[in-house]
Amino acid sequence: MLADSSTDIAPTYVEYLRCFGAHLDHSFARLEDGTDCMNAWVSEHTNGLIPCMLNSQTLAHANIVLVNALVFKAAWQKRFDRKNTLKDFPFHVSTHRTCPVEMMLLHRHEILISRDRTYTAIRLPYTSSASSQLAFIAYLPTDASSLLHTLQALRRDGPPRRFEPTKLLQFGLPKINLRVRRALSNRFVTWHIRYPEHFRAFPLVSWFNISYTVLLSCWTRTARSPQLLQRW
């Protein structure tokens, strides 16, 4: 956490942050003067993979900033074969609208699935030690729900606690490039998904690998389905 020297921070909050081993600095007359310091901290804690996260323009009208930087790299237990990726696949951004994406496919696999009134979620565990709980979770709003309702449900209830193994004839996940410098909300704009204005400060990125990823398009539930791909 960095703040300008004119900002008073409650001692109890400082102690709370120190419980997490957080770096604290409020020695800057203007917060934008600490841009290089913040980027150096981010670079150090990501092994140089994120050399620059903030700029002086972003901090020009700020008095305090909380920064967290994380680099995560792992392989899924069920890997997608590149040969099965379909280009220009119609990604459902709403009930009646689609946009072309590269769709990664798994054929005849058992997928962990959880159902809620506002969404259906899938869980793709990462290859790791047996005790690790790291997994990629993605959410598909129901036809009667929306992205906003899904985010509100996740914020209120947290991620699903129970997933059931379900055999699928075919499972599709849009291929996305996470190595971008733009905000994740801008990616939603690119995909023609309306991102709720009052959620722009929502901690989406910090939860990305464990919960809030609303990016699914098409799944097929059983091998008896007459359609090869259908929206769930």
mmCIF file of C-alpha atoms in Angstrom:
data_model
loop_
_atom_site.group_PDB
_atom_site.id
_atom_site.type_symbol
_atom_site.label_atom_id
_atom_site.label_comp_id
_atom_site.label_asym_id
_atom_site.label_seq_id
_atom_site.Cartn_x
_atom_site.Cartn_y
_atom_site.Cartn_z
ATOM 1 C CA MET A 1 0.000 0.000 0.000
ATOM 2 C CA LEU A 2 1.271 3.452 -0.926
ATOM 3 C CA ALA A 3 -0.238 6.771 0.081
ATOM 4 C CA ASP A 4 0.730 10.410 -0.108
ATOM 5 C CA SER A 5 2.081 12.067 3.026
ATOM 6 C CA SER A 6 -1.108 14.073 3.588
ATOM 7 C CA THR A 7 -3.234 10.938 4.032
ATOM 8 C CA ASP A 8 -3.885 9.715 7.572
ATOM 9 C CA ILE A 9 -4.137 5.929 7.817
ATOM 10 C CA ALA A 10 -5.794 4.318 10.825
ATOM 11 C CA PRO A 11 -3.195 2.434 12.920
ATOM 12 C CA THR A 12 -5.532 -0.562 13.194
ATOM 13 C CA TYR A 13 -5.641 -0.812 9.394
ATOM 14 C CA VAL A 14 -1.856 -0.583 9.180
ATOM 15 C CA GLU A 15 -1.566 -3.470 11.646
ATOM 16 C CA TYR A 16 -4.135 -5.415 9.640
ATOM 17 C CA LEU A 17 -2.078 -5.028 6.457
ATOM 18 C CA ARG A 18 1.104 -6.023 8.240
ATOM 19 C CA CYS A 19 -0.513 -9.336 9.154
ATOM 20 C CA PHE A 20 -0.291 -10.109 5.431
ATOM 21 C CA GLY A 21 3.313 -8.926 5.153
ATOM 22 C CA ALA A 22 2.210 -5.966 3.045
ATOM 23 C CA HIS A 23 4.688 -3.289 1.955
ATOM 24 C CA LEU A 24 3.652 0.132 3.305
ATOM 25 C CA ASP A 25 4.943 3.529 2.181
ATOM 26 C CA HIS A 26 3.346 6.960 2.648
ATOM 27 C CA SER A 27 6.395 9.166 2.223
ATOM 28 C CA PHE A 28 5.450 10.725 -1.125
ATOM 29 C CA ALA A 29 4.242 14.319 -1.322
ATOM 30 C CA ARG A 30 2.251 13.283 -4.406
ATOM 31 C CA LEU A 31 1.266 9.691 -5.046
ATOM 32 C CA GLU A 32 2.298 9.851 -8.702
ATOM 33 C CA ASP A 33 5.863 10.506 -7.512
ATOM 34 C CA GLY A 34 5.905 6.917 -6.255
ATOM 35 C CA THR A 35 5.083 5.344 -9.628
ATOM 36 C CA ASP A 36 8.608 4.012 -10.194
ATOM 37 C CA CYS A 37 8.722 2.665 -6.647
ATOM 38 C CA MET A 38 5.439 0.796 -7.111
ATOM 39 C CA ASN A 39 6.418 -0.640 -10.477
ATOM 40 C CA ALA A 40 9.762 -1.768 -9.028
ATOM 41 C CA TRP A 41 7.891 -3.626 -6.273
ATOM 42 C CA VAL A 42 5.584 -5.267 -8.809
ATOM 43 C CA SER A 43 8.518 -6.286 -11.034
ATOM 44 C CA GLU A 44 10.423 -7.743 -8.085
ATOM 45 C CA HIS A 45 7.484 -9.831 -6.885
ATOM 46 C CA THR A 46 6.657 -11.163 -10.362
ATOM 47 C CA ASN A 47 10.242 -12.058 -11.322
ATOM 48 C CA GLY A 48 10.263 -9.277 -13.896
ATOM 49 C CA LEU A 49 7.286 -10.672 -15.821
ATOM 50 C CA ILE A 50 5.195 -7.588 -15.004
ATOM 51 C CA PRO A 51 7.698 -4.720 -15.256
ATOM 52 C CA CYS A 52 5.113 -1.936 -15.352
ATOM 53 C CA MET A 53 1.601 -1.942 -13.909
ATOM 54 C CA LEU A 54 0.894 1.701 -13.038
ATOM 55 C CA ASN A 55 1.592 5.079 -14.585
ATOM 56 C CA SER A 56 1.609 8.625 -13.234
ATOM 57 C CA GLN A 57 -1.576 9.551 -15.111
ATOM 58 C CA THR A 58 -3.475 6.778 -13.334
ATOM 59 C CA LEU A 59 -2.335 8.080 -9.948
ATOM 60 C CA ALA A 60 -2.629 11.814 -10.666
ATOM 61 C CA HIS A 61 -5.868 12.235 -8.708
ATOM 62 C CA ALA A 62 -5.355 9.453 -6.152
ATOM 63 C CA ASN A 63 -4.273 9.697 -2.531
ATOM 64 C CA ILE A 64 -3.834 6.022 -1.749
ATOM 65 C CA VAL A 65 -3.330 2.842 -3.769
ATOM 66 C CA LEU A 66 -3.520 -0.832 -2.866
ATOM 67 C CA VAL A 67 -1.509 -2.991 -5.261
ATOM 68 C CA ASN A 68 -1.318 -6.759 -5.536
ATOM 69 C CA ALA A 69 0.659 -8.531 -8.254
ATOM 70 C CA LEU A 70 0.594 -12.238 -8.977
ATOM 71 C CA VAL A 71 2.078 -14.371 -11.729
ATOM 72 C CA PHE A 72 0.517 -17.800 -12.014
ATOM 73 C CA LYS A 73 1.446 -20.481 -14.527
ATOM 74 C CA ALA A 74 0.191 -24.053 -14.489
ATOM 75 C CA ALA A 75 -1.238 -26.700 -16.796
ATOM 76 C CA TRP A 76 -4.745 -28.092 -16.535
ATOM 77 C CA GLN A 77 -5.111 -31.763 -15.654
ATOM 78 C CA LYS A 78 -7.305 -32.150 -18.734
ATOM 79 C CA ARG A 79 -5.371 -30.446 -21.507
ATOM 80 C CA PHE A 80 -6.934 -29.069 -24.656
ATOM 81 C CA ASP A 81 -5.478 -30.457 -27.883
ATOM 82 C CA ARG A 82 -4.579 -27.626 -30.272
ATOM 83 C CA LYS A 83 -5.785 -29.746 -33.185
ATOM 84 C CA ASN A 84 -9.323 -29.531 -31.814
ATOM 85 C CA THR A 85 -9.421 -25.723 -31.578
ATOM 86 C CA LEU A 86 -12.002 -24.214 -33.938
ATOM 87 C CA LYS A 87 -11.443 -20.733 -35.350
ATOM 88 C CA ASP A 88 -14.263 -18.218 -35.808
ATOM 89 C CA PHE A 89 -16.560 -20.210 -33.560
ATOM 90 C CA PRO A 90 -19.786 -18.310 -32.671
ATOM 91 C CA PHE A 91 -19.423 -17.253 -29.030
ATOM 92 C CA HIS A 92 -22.770 -16.441 -27.383
ATOM 93 C CA VAL A 93 -22.546 -12.985 -25.804
ATOM 94 C CA SER A 94 -26.318 -12.968 -25.330
ATOM 95 C CA THR A 95 -29.298 -15.120 -26.240
ATOM 96 C CA HIS A 96 -29.440 -13.669 -29.760
ATOM 97 C CA ARG A 97 -25.905 -12.322 -30.367
ATOM 98 C CA THR A 98 -22.624 -14.058 -31.132
ATOM 99 C CA CYS A 99 -19.072 -13.039 -31.973
ATOM 100 C CA PRO A 100 -16.298 -15.205 -33.501
ATOM 101 C CA VAL A 101 -13.688 -16.678 -31.139
ATOM 102 C CA GLU A 102 -11.141 -19.485 -31.128
ATOM 103 C CA MET A 103 -12.956 -22.278 -29.282
ATOM 104 C CA MET A 104 -10.878 -24.909 -27.467
ATOM 105 C CA LEU A 105 -12.632 -28.271 -27.335
ATOM 106 C CA LEU A 106 -12.508 -31.402 -25.200
ATOM 107 C CA HIS A 107 -14.192 -34.545 -26.535
ATOM 108 C CA ARG A 108 -15.824 -37.171 -24.309
ATOM 109 C CA HIS A 109 -14.420 -35.927 -21.016
ATOM 110 C CA GLU A 110 -15.778 -35.832 -17.495
ATOM 111 C CA ILE A 111 -16.090 -32.208 -16.346
ATOM 112 C CA LEU A 112 -16.769 -30.903 -12.832
ATOM 113 C CA ILE A 113 -20.019 -28.912 -12.939
ATOM 114 C CA SER A 114 -22.031 -26.884 -10.422
ATOM 115 C CA ARG A 115 -25.500 -25.409 -10.981
ATOM 116 C CA ASP A 116 -27.047 -22.309 -9.460
ATOM 117 C CA ARG A 117 -30.229 -20.354 -10.166
ATOM 118 C CA THR A 118 -28.259 -17.652 -11.976
ATOM 119 C CA TYR A 119 -25.417 -19.621 -13.601
ATOM 120 C CA THR A 120 -23.779 -22.938 -14.392
ATOM 121 C CA ALA A 121 -20.117 -23.257 -13.398
ATOM 122 C CA ILE A 122 -17.334 -25.620 -14.431
ATOM 123 C CA ARG A 123 -14.102 -26.356 -12.590
ATOM 124 C CA LEU A 124 -10.852 -27.285 -14.383
ATOM 125 C CA PRO A 125 -8.220 -28.370 -11.811
ATOM 126 C CA TYR A 126 -4.592 -27.527 -12.458
ATOM 127 C CA THR A 127 -1.817 -30.126 -12.461
ATOM 128 C CA SER A 128 -0.294 -29.815 -9.008
ATOM 129 C CA SER A 129 0.245 -31.668 -5.770
ATOM 130 C CA ALA A 130 -2.610 -33.761 -4.430
ATOM 131 C CA SER A 131 -3.225 -31.288 -1.611
ATOM 132 C CA SER A 132 -3.556 -28.263 -3.903
ATOM 133 C CA GLN A 133 -7.018 -26.792 -4.505
ATOM 134 C CA LEU A 134 -6.000 -24.477 -7.358
ATOM 135 C CA ALA A 135 -8.442 -24.605 -10.243
ATOM 136 C CA PHE A 136 -9.881 -22.512 -13.068
ATOM 137 C CA ILE A 137 -13.605 -21.864 -12.574
ATOM 138 C CA ALA A 138 -15.770 -20.384 -15.308
ATOM 139 C CA TYR A 139 -19.406 -19.341 -15.213
ATOM 140 C CA LEU A 140 -22.202 -19.342 -17.786
ATOM 141 C CA PRO A 141 -25.243 -17.201 -16.867
ATOM 142 C CA THR A 142 -28.559 -18.968 -17.352
ATOM 143 C CA ASP A 143 -30.916 -17.793 -20.078
ATOM 144 C CA ALA A 144 -33.057 -16.145 -17.393
ATOM 145 C CA SER A 145 -30.048 -14.424 -15.802
ATOM 146 C CA SER A 146 -27.351 -11.963 -16.901
ATOM 147 C CA LEU A 147 -23.695 -11.113 -16.329
ATOM 148 C CA LEU A 148 -24.708 -8.550 -13.696
ATOM 149 C CA HIS A 149 -26.870 -11.058 -11.797
ATOM 150 C CA THR A 150 -24.076 -13.632 -11.928
ATOM 151 C CA LEU A 151 -21.505 -11.190 -10.532
ATOM 152 C CA GLN A 152 -23.920 -10.142 -7.793
ATOM 153 C CA ALA A 153 -24.528 -13.778 -6.834
ATOM 154 C CA LEU A 154 -20.794 -14.498 -6.708
ATOM 155 C CA ARG A 155 -20.135 -11.405 -4.651
ATOM 156 C CA ARG A 156 -22.899 -12.354 -2.221
ATOM 157 C CA ASP A 157 -22.398 -16.128 -1.965
ATOM 158 C CA GLY A 158 -18.827 -16.699 -3.110
ATOM 159 C CA PRO A 159 -17.736 -19.494 -5.484
ATOM 160 C CA PRO A 160 -19.593 -22.844 -5.559
ATOM 161 C CA ARG A 161 -18.613 -25.345 -2.888
ATOM 162 C CA ARG A 162 -19.704 -28.514 -4.655
ATOM 163 C CA PHE A 163 -19.052 -29.716 -8.202
ATOM 164 C CA GLU A 164 -20.438 -32.924 -9.683
ATOM 165 C CA PRO A 165 -18.475 -34.975 -12.280
ATOM 166 C CA THR A 166 -20.512 -34.930 -15.508
ATOM 167 C CA LYS A 167 -19.715 -36.774 -18.741
ATOM 168 C CA LEU A 168 -19.863 -34.521 -21.789
ATOM 169 C CA LEU A 169 -19.821 -35.415 -25.440
ATOM 170 C CA GLN A 170 -18.042 -32.133 -26.132
ATOM 171 C CA PHE A 171 -16.963 -29.177 -24.015
ATOM 172 C CA GLY A 172 -15.925 -25.770 -25.359
ATOM 173 C CA LEU A 173 -13.946 -22.954 -23.750
ATOM 174 C CA PRO A 174 -13.033 -19.720 -25.589
ATOM 175 C CA LYS A 175 -9.305 -19.218 -26.054
ATOM 176 C CA ILE A 176 -8.213 -15.952 -24.479
ATOM 177 C CA ASN A 177 -4.907 -14.156 -24.195
ATOM 178 C CA LEU A 178 -4.430 -13.025 -20.600
ATOM 179 C CA ARG A 179 -1.032 -11.458 -21.278
ATOM 180 C CA VAL A 180 -2.431 -8.035 -21.994
ATOM 181 C CA ARG A 181 -1.818 -4.638 -20.419
ATOM 182 C CA ARG A 182 -5.374 -3.439 -20.711
ATOM 183 C CA ALA A 183 -7.949 -3.806 -17.964
ATOM 184 C CA LEU A 184 -10.055 -6.945 -18.064
ATOM 185 C CA SER A 185 -13.166 -4.800 -18.449
ATOM 186 C CA ASN A 186 -11.812 -3.689 -21.837
ATOM 187 C CA ARG A 187 -11.676 -7.336 -22.910
ATOM 188 C CA PHE A 188 -15.395 -7.615 -22.191
ATOM 189 C CA VAL A 189 -15.969 -4.625 -24.474
ATOM 190 C CA THR A 190 -13.956 -6.377 -27.203
ATOM 191 C CA TRP A 191 -16.220 -9.409 -26.871
ATOM 192 C CA HIS A 192 -19.319 -7.145 -27.039
ATOM 193 C CA ILE A 193 -20.244 -8.047 -23.469
ATOM 194 C CA ARG A 194 -21.706 -5.162 -21.513
ATOM 195 C CA TYR A 195 -19.701 -4.839 -18.316
ATOM 196 C CA PRO A 196 -21.785 -3.229 -15.520
ATOM 197 C CA GLU A 197 -20.457 0.256 -14.782
ATOM 198 C CA HIS A 198 -20.640 -0.056 -11.010
ATOM 199 C CA PHE A 199 -18.603 -3.278 -11.140
ATOM 200 C CA ARG A 200 -15.564 -1.625 -12.714
ATOM 201 C CA ALA A 201 -13.913 -1.427 -9.289
ATOM 202 C CA PHE A 202 -14.946 -4.997 -8.438
ATOM 203 C CA PRO A 203 -11.970 -7.253 -7.542
ATOM 204 C CA LEU A 204 -12.338 -9.350 -10.679
ATOM 205 C CA VAL A 205 -8.683 -9.783 -11.581
ATOM 206 C CA SER A 206 -7.555 -10.662 -8.063
ATOM 207 C CA TRP A 207 -10.034 -13.564 -8.041
ATOM 208 C CA PHE A 208 -9.433 -14.565 -11.625
ATOM 209 C CA ASN A 209 -7.776 -17.958 -11.136
ATOM 210 C CA ILE A 210 -10.180 -19.170 -8.472
ATOM 211 C CA SER A 211 -13.592 -17.755 -9.217
ATOM 212 C CA TYR A 212 -14.814 -14.831 -11.301
ATOM 213 C CA THR A 213 -14.457 -15.827 -14.939
ATOM 214 C CA VAL A 214 -17.680 -15.414 -16.913
ATOM 215 C CA LEU A 215 -16.469 -16.588 -20.296
ATOM 216 C CA LEU A 216 -18.213 -19.812 -21.275
ATOM 217 C CA SER A 217 -20.188 -20.295 -24.446
ATOM 218 C CA CYS A 218 -21.293 -23.792 -25.476
ATOM 219 C CA TRP A 219 -21.352 -27.175 -23.815
ATOM 220 C CA THR A 220 -22.957 -30.511 -24.640
ATOM 221 C CA ARG A 221 -24.263 -32.489 -21.700
ATOM 222 C CA THR A 222 -24.605 -36.110 -22.840
ATOM 223 C CA ALA A 223 -23.474 -38.332 -25.677
ATOM 224 C CA ARG A 224 -27.138 -38.895 -26.594
ATOM 225 C CA SER A 225 -27.681 -35.288 -27.573
ATOM 226 C CA PRO A 226 -28.774 -34.963 -31.235
ATOM 227 C CA GLN A 227 -26.650 -31.815 -31.539
ATOM 228 C CA LEU A 228 -22.879 -31.854 -31.454
ATOM 229 C CA LEU A 229 -22.764 -28.520 -29.633
ATOM 230 C CA GLN A 230 -25.592 -26.845 -27.827
ATOM 231 C CA ARG A 231 -25.796 -24.016 -25.357
ATOM 232 C CA TRP A 232 -26.542 -25.283 -21.888
#
